[in-house]
Short mmCIF file of C-alpha atoms and ligand atoms in Angstrom, two decimals:
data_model
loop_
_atom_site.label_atom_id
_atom_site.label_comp_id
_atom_site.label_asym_id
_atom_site.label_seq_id
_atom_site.Cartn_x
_atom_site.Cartn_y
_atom_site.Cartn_z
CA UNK A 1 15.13 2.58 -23.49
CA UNK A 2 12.00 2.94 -21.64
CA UNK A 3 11.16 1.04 -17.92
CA UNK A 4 9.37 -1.97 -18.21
CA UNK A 5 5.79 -2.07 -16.86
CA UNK A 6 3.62 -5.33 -15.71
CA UNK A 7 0.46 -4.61 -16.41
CA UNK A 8 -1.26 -7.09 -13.83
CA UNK A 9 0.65 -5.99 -10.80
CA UNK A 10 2.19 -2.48 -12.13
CA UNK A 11 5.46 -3.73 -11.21
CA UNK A 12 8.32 -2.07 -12.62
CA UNK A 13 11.49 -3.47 -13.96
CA UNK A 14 14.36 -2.11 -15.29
CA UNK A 15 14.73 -0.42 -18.79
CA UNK A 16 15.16 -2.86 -21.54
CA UNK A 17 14.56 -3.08 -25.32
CA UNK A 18 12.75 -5.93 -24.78
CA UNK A 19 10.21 -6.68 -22.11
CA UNK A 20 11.12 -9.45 -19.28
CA UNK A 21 9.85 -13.06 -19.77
CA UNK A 22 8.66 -12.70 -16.20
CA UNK A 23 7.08 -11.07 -13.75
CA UNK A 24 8.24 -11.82 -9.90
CA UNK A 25 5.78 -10.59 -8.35
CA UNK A 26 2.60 -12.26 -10.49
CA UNK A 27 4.43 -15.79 -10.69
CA UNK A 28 4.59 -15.40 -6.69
CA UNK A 29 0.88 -17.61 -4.91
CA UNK A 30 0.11 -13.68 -3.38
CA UNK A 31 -0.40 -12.14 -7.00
CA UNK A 32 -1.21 -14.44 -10.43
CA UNK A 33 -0.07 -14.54 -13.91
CA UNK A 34 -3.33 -13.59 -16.02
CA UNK A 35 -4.77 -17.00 -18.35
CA UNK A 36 -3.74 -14.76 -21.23
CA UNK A 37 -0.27 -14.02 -20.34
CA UNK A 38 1.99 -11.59 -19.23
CA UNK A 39 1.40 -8.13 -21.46
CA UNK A 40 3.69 -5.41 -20.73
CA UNK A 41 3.64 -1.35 -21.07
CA UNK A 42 5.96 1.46 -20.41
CA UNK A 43 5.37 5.05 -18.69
CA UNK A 44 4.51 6.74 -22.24
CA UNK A 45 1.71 4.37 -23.33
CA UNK A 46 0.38 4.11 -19.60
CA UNK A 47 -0.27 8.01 -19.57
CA UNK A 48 -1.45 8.28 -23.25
CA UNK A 49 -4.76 6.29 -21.86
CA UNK A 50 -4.69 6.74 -18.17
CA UNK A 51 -5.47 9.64 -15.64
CA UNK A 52 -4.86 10.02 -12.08
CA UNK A 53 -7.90 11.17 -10.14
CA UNK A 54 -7.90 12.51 -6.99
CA UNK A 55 -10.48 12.83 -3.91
CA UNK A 56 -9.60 14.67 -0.93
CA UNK A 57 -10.43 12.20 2.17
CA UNK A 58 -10.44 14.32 4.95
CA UNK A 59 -8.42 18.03 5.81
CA UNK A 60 -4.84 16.93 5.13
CA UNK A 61 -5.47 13.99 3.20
CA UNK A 62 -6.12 13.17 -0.76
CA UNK A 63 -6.34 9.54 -2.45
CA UNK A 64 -4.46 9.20 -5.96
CA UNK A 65 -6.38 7.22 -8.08
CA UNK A 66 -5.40 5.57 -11.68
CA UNK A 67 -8.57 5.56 -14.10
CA UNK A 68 -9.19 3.45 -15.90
CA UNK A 69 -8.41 1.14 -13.50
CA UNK A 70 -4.94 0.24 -13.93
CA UNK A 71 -2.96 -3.18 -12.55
CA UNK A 72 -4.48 -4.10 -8.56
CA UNK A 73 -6.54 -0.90 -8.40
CA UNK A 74 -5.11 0.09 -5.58
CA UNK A 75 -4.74 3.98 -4.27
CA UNK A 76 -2.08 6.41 -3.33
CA UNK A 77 -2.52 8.50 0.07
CA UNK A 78 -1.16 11.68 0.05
CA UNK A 79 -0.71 13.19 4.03
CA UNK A 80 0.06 16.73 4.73
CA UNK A 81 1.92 17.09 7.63
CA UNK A 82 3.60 20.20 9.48
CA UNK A 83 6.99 19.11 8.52
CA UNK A 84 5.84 18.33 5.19
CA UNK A 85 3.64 15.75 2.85
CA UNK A 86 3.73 11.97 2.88
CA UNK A 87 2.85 9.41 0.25
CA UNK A 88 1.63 6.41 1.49
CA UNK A 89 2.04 3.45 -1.26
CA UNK A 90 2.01 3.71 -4.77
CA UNK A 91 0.23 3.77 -8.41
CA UNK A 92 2.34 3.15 -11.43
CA UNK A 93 1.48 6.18 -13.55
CA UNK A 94 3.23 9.42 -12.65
CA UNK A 95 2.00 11.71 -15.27
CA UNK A 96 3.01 15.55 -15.66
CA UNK A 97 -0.33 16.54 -14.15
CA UNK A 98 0.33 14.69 -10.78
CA UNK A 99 3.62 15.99 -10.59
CA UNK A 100 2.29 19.51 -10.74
CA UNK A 101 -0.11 18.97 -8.43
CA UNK A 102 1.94 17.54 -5.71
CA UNK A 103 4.11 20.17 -6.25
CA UNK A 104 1.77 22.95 -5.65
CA UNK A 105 0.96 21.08 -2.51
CA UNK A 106 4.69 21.61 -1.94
CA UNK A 107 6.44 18.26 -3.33
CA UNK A 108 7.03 14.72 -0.90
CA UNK A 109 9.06 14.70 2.30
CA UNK A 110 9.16 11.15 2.05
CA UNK A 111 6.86 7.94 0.64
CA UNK A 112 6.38 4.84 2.59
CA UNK A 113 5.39 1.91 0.99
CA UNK A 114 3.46 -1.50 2.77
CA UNK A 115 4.43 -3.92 1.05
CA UNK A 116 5.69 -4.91 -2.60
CA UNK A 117 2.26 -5.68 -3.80
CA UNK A 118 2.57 -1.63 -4.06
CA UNK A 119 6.04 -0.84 -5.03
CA UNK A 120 5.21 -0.09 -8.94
CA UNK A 121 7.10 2.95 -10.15
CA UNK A 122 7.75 3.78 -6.43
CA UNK A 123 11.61 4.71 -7.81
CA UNK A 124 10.19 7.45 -9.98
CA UNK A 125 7.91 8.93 -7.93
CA UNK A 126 11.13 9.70 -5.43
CA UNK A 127 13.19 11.11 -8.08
CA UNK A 128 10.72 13.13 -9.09
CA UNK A 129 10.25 14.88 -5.55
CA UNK A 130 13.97 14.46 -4.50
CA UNK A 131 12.31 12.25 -1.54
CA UNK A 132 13.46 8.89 -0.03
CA UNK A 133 11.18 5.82 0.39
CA UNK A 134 10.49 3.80 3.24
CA UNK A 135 9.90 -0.14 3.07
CA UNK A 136 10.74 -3.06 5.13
CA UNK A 137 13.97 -4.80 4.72
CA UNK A 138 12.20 -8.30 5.40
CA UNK A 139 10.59 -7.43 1.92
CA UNK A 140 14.21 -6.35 -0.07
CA UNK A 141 14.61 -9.51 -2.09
CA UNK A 142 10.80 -8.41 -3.89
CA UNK A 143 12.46 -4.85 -5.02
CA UNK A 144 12.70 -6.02 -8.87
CA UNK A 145 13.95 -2.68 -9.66
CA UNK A 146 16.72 -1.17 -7.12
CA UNK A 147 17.65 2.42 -6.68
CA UNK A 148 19.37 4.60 -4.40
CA UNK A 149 16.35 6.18 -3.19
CA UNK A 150 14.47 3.04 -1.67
CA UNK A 151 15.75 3.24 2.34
CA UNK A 152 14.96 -0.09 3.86
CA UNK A 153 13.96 -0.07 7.09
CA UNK A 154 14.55 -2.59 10.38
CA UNK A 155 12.80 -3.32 13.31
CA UNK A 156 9.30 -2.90 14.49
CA UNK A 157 8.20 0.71 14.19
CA UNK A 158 9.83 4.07 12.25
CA UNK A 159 8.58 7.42 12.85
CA UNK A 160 9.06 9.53 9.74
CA UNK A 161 7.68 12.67 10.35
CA UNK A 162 6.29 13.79 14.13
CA UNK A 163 2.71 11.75 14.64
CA UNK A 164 3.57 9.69 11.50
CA UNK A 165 4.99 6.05 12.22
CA UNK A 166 5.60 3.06 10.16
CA UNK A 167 3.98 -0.34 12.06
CA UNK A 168 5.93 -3.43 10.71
CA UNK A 169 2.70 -5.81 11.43
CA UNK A 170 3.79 -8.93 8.68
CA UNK A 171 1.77 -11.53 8.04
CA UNK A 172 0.37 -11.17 3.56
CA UNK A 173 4.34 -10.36 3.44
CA UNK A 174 7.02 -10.98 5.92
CA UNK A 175 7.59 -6.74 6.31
CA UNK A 176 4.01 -5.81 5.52
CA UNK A 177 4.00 -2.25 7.08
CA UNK A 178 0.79 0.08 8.16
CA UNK A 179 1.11 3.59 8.90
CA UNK A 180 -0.41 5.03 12.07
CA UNK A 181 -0.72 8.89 11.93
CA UNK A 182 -1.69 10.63 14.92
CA UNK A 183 -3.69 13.34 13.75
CA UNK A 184 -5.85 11.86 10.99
CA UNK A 185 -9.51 11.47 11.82
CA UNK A 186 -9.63 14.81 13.80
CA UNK A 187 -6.47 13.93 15.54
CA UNK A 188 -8.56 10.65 17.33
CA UNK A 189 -6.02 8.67 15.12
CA UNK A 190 -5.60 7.04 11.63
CA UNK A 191 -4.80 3.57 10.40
CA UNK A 192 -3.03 3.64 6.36
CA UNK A 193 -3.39 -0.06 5.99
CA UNK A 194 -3.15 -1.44 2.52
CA UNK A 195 -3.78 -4.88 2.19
CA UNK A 196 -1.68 -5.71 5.66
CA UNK A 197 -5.04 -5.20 7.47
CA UNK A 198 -8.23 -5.11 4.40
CA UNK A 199 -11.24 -3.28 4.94
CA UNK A 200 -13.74 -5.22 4.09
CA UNK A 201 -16.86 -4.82 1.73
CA UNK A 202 -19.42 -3.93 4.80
CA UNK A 203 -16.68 -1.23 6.00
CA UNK A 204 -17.42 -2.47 9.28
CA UNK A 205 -14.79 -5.64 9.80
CA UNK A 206 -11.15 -6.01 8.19
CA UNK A 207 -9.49 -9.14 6.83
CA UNK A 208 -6.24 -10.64 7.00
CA UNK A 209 -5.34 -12.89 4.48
CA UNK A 210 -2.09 -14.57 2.75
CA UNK A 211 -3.20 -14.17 -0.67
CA UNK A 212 -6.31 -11.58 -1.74
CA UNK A 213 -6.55 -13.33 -5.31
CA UNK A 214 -6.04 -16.67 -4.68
CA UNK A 215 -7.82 -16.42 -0.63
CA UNK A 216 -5.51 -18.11 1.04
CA UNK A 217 -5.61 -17.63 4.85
CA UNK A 218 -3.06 -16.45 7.70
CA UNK A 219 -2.39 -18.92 10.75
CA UNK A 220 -5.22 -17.62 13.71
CA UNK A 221 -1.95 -16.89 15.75
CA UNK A 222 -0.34 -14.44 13.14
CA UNK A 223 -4.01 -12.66 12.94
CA UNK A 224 -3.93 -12.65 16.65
CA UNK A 225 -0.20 -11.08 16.54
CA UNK A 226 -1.15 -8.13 14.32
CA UNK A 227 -4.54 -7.39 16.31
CA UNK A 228 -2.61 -6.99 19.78
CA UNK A 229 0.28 -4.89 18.16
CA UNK A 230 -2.35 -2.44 17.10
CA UNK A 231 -4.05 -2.49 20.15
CA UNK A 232 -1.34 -0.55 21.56
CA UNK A 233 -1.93 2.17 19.12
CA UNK A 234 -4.80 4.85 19.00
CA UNK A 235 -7.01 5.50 16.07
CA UNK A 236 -10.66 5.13 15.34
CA UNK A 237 -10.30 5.31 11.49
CA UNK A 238 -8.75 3.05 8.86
CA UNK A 239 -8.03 3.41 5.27
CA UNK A 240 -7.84 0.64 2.91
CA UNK A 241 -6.19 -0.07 -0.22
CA UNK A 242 -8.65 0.57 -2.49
CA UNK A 243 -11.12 3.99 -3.43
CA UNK A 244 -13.95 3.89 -1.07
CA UNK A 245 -12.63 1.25 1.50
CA UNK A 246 -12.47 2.86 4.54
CA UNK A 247 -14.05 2.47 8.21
CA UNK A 248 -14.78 6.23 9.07
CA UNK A 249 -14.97 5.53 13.07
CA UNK A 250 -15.12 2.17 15.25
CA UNK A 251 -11.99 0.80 13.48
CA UNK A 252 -9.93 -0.17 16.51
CA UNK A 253 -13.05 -2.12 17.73
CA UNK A 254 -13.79 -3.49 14.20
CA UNK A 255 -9.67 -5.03 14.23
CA UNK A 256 -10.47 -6.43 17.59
CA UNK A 257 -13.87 -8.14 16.43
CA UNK A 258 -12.57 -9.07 13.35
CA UNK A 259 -9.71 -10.84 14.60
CA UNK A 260 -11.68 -12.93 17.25
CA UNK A 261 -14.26 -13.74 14.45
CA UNK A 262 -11.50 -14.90 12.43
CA UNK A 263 -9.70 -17.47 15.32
CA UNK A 264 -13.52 -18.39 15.81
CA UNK A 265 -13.78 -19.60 12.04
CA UNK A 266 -10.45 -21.10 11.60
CA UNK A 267 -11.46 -23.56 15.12
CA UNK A 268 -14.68 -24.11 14.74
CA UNK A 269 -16.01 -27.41 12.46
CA UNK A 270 -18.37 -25.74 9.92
CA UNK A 271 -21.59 -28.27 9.06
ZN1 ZN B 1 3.36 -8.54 -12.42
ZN1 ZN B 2 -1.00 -7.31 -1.59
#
């Protein structure tokens, strides 16, 4: 029996003849069910219609992209490292060319996901390149498909390979994780942030938020939380969730001034 796909959120769920009545992770107020209903695939019809594209980003870094777009729209980040590649969250469809491709570029060393919003076929990708996967324990109750692979983690920072560290920051969900890499942005630091910390449309500012769909805020003092445990990290680029959100240089500053922009709008009386 094939593994059940939601096609709103890409969630994955375990194989069944039939597919669930429900999806988690859309009924949750982060995600939504669509007006028409719940409509299902599985990893055979997803490929028969989708590709993954891919754009190289920088020197050791390539985005994974599902066209058409396919559930949030989000993208993969591949990361070549000396101790081998990364994958930095997730797209459902894991077709034969994207395993050959990784491959070539000598298979995963691990993937690290930021939060479930991203998990999708997360437990294929790792059996397919023998590799673990990193996500934040606080976030274990949203895995709607467990496997031996998925690792949680604890605490408030995991380095998984040398220069590469996981940044449990919270706030959209209770582990929401960002990945600060060392060497990215000729080596004057990286941010992988996925929707924990959203570039926004100008690619100048970010956004925090609760729910993306339904915009639903963060408390000021959570936004101010995740600004100052940044602040303690290095990096002048950041990488977004989605193709083409990025701030190429400026992005500590733009976290700072986004933040205090933010506590400004949620105190002040608008007229
Ligand atoms: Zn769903
Ligand atoms: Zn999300």
């Amino acid at each position: 029996m094939p593994i059940q796909i939601c096609c709103a959120c890409g969630t994955s769920y375990p194989d069944t003849a039939e597919p669930p009545s429900r999806c988690p992770i859309c009924e949750d107020e982060r995600q939504f069910v669509p007006p028409c209903g719940q409509v299902w695939t599985t990893p055979d019809k997803l490929a028969s219609g989708h590709v993954n594209a891919w754009r190289q980003l920088e020197e050791d870094l390539f985005e994974i992209h599902t066209h058409p777009q396919f559930g949030i729209g989000q993208r993969a980040l591949l990361l070549r490292t000396a101790q081998g590649n990364i994958l930095w969250d997730c797209v459902s469809l894991l077709d034969e060319a994207t395993i050959s491709l990784i491959r070539a570029l000598g298979g995963l060393r691990a993937i690290a996901i930021s939060h479930p919003h991203y998990y999708t076929c997360v437990q294929d990708w790792a059996h397919a390149f023998d590799c673990p996967v990193h996500l934040h324990a606080a976030d274990a109750d949203w895995i709607m498909r467990p496997d031996p692979a998925i690792r949680p983690w604890q605490g408030k920072t995991l380095e998984i390979a040398q220069g590469v560290t996981l940044l449990r920051l919270g706030g959209h969900f209770p582990g929401g994780t960002v990945l600060h890499w060392a060497d990215g942005a000729e080596r004057r630091g990286a941010i992988l942030s996925g929707d924990i910390v959203q570039v926004a449309a100008d690619l100048g500012r970010v956004s925090f938020l609760w729910s993306y769909p339904n915009m639903m805020p963060l408390s000021a003092a959570t936004v101010r939380r995740i600004a100052d445990t940044l602040a303690a990290w290095r990096f002048d680029r950041i990488y977004g969730a989605f193709p083409g959100r990025q701030i190429a240089t400026g992005g500590a500053r733009a976290v700072e001034r986004s933040a205090a922009r933010y506590d400004e709008l949620l105190n002040a009386s608008q007229p």
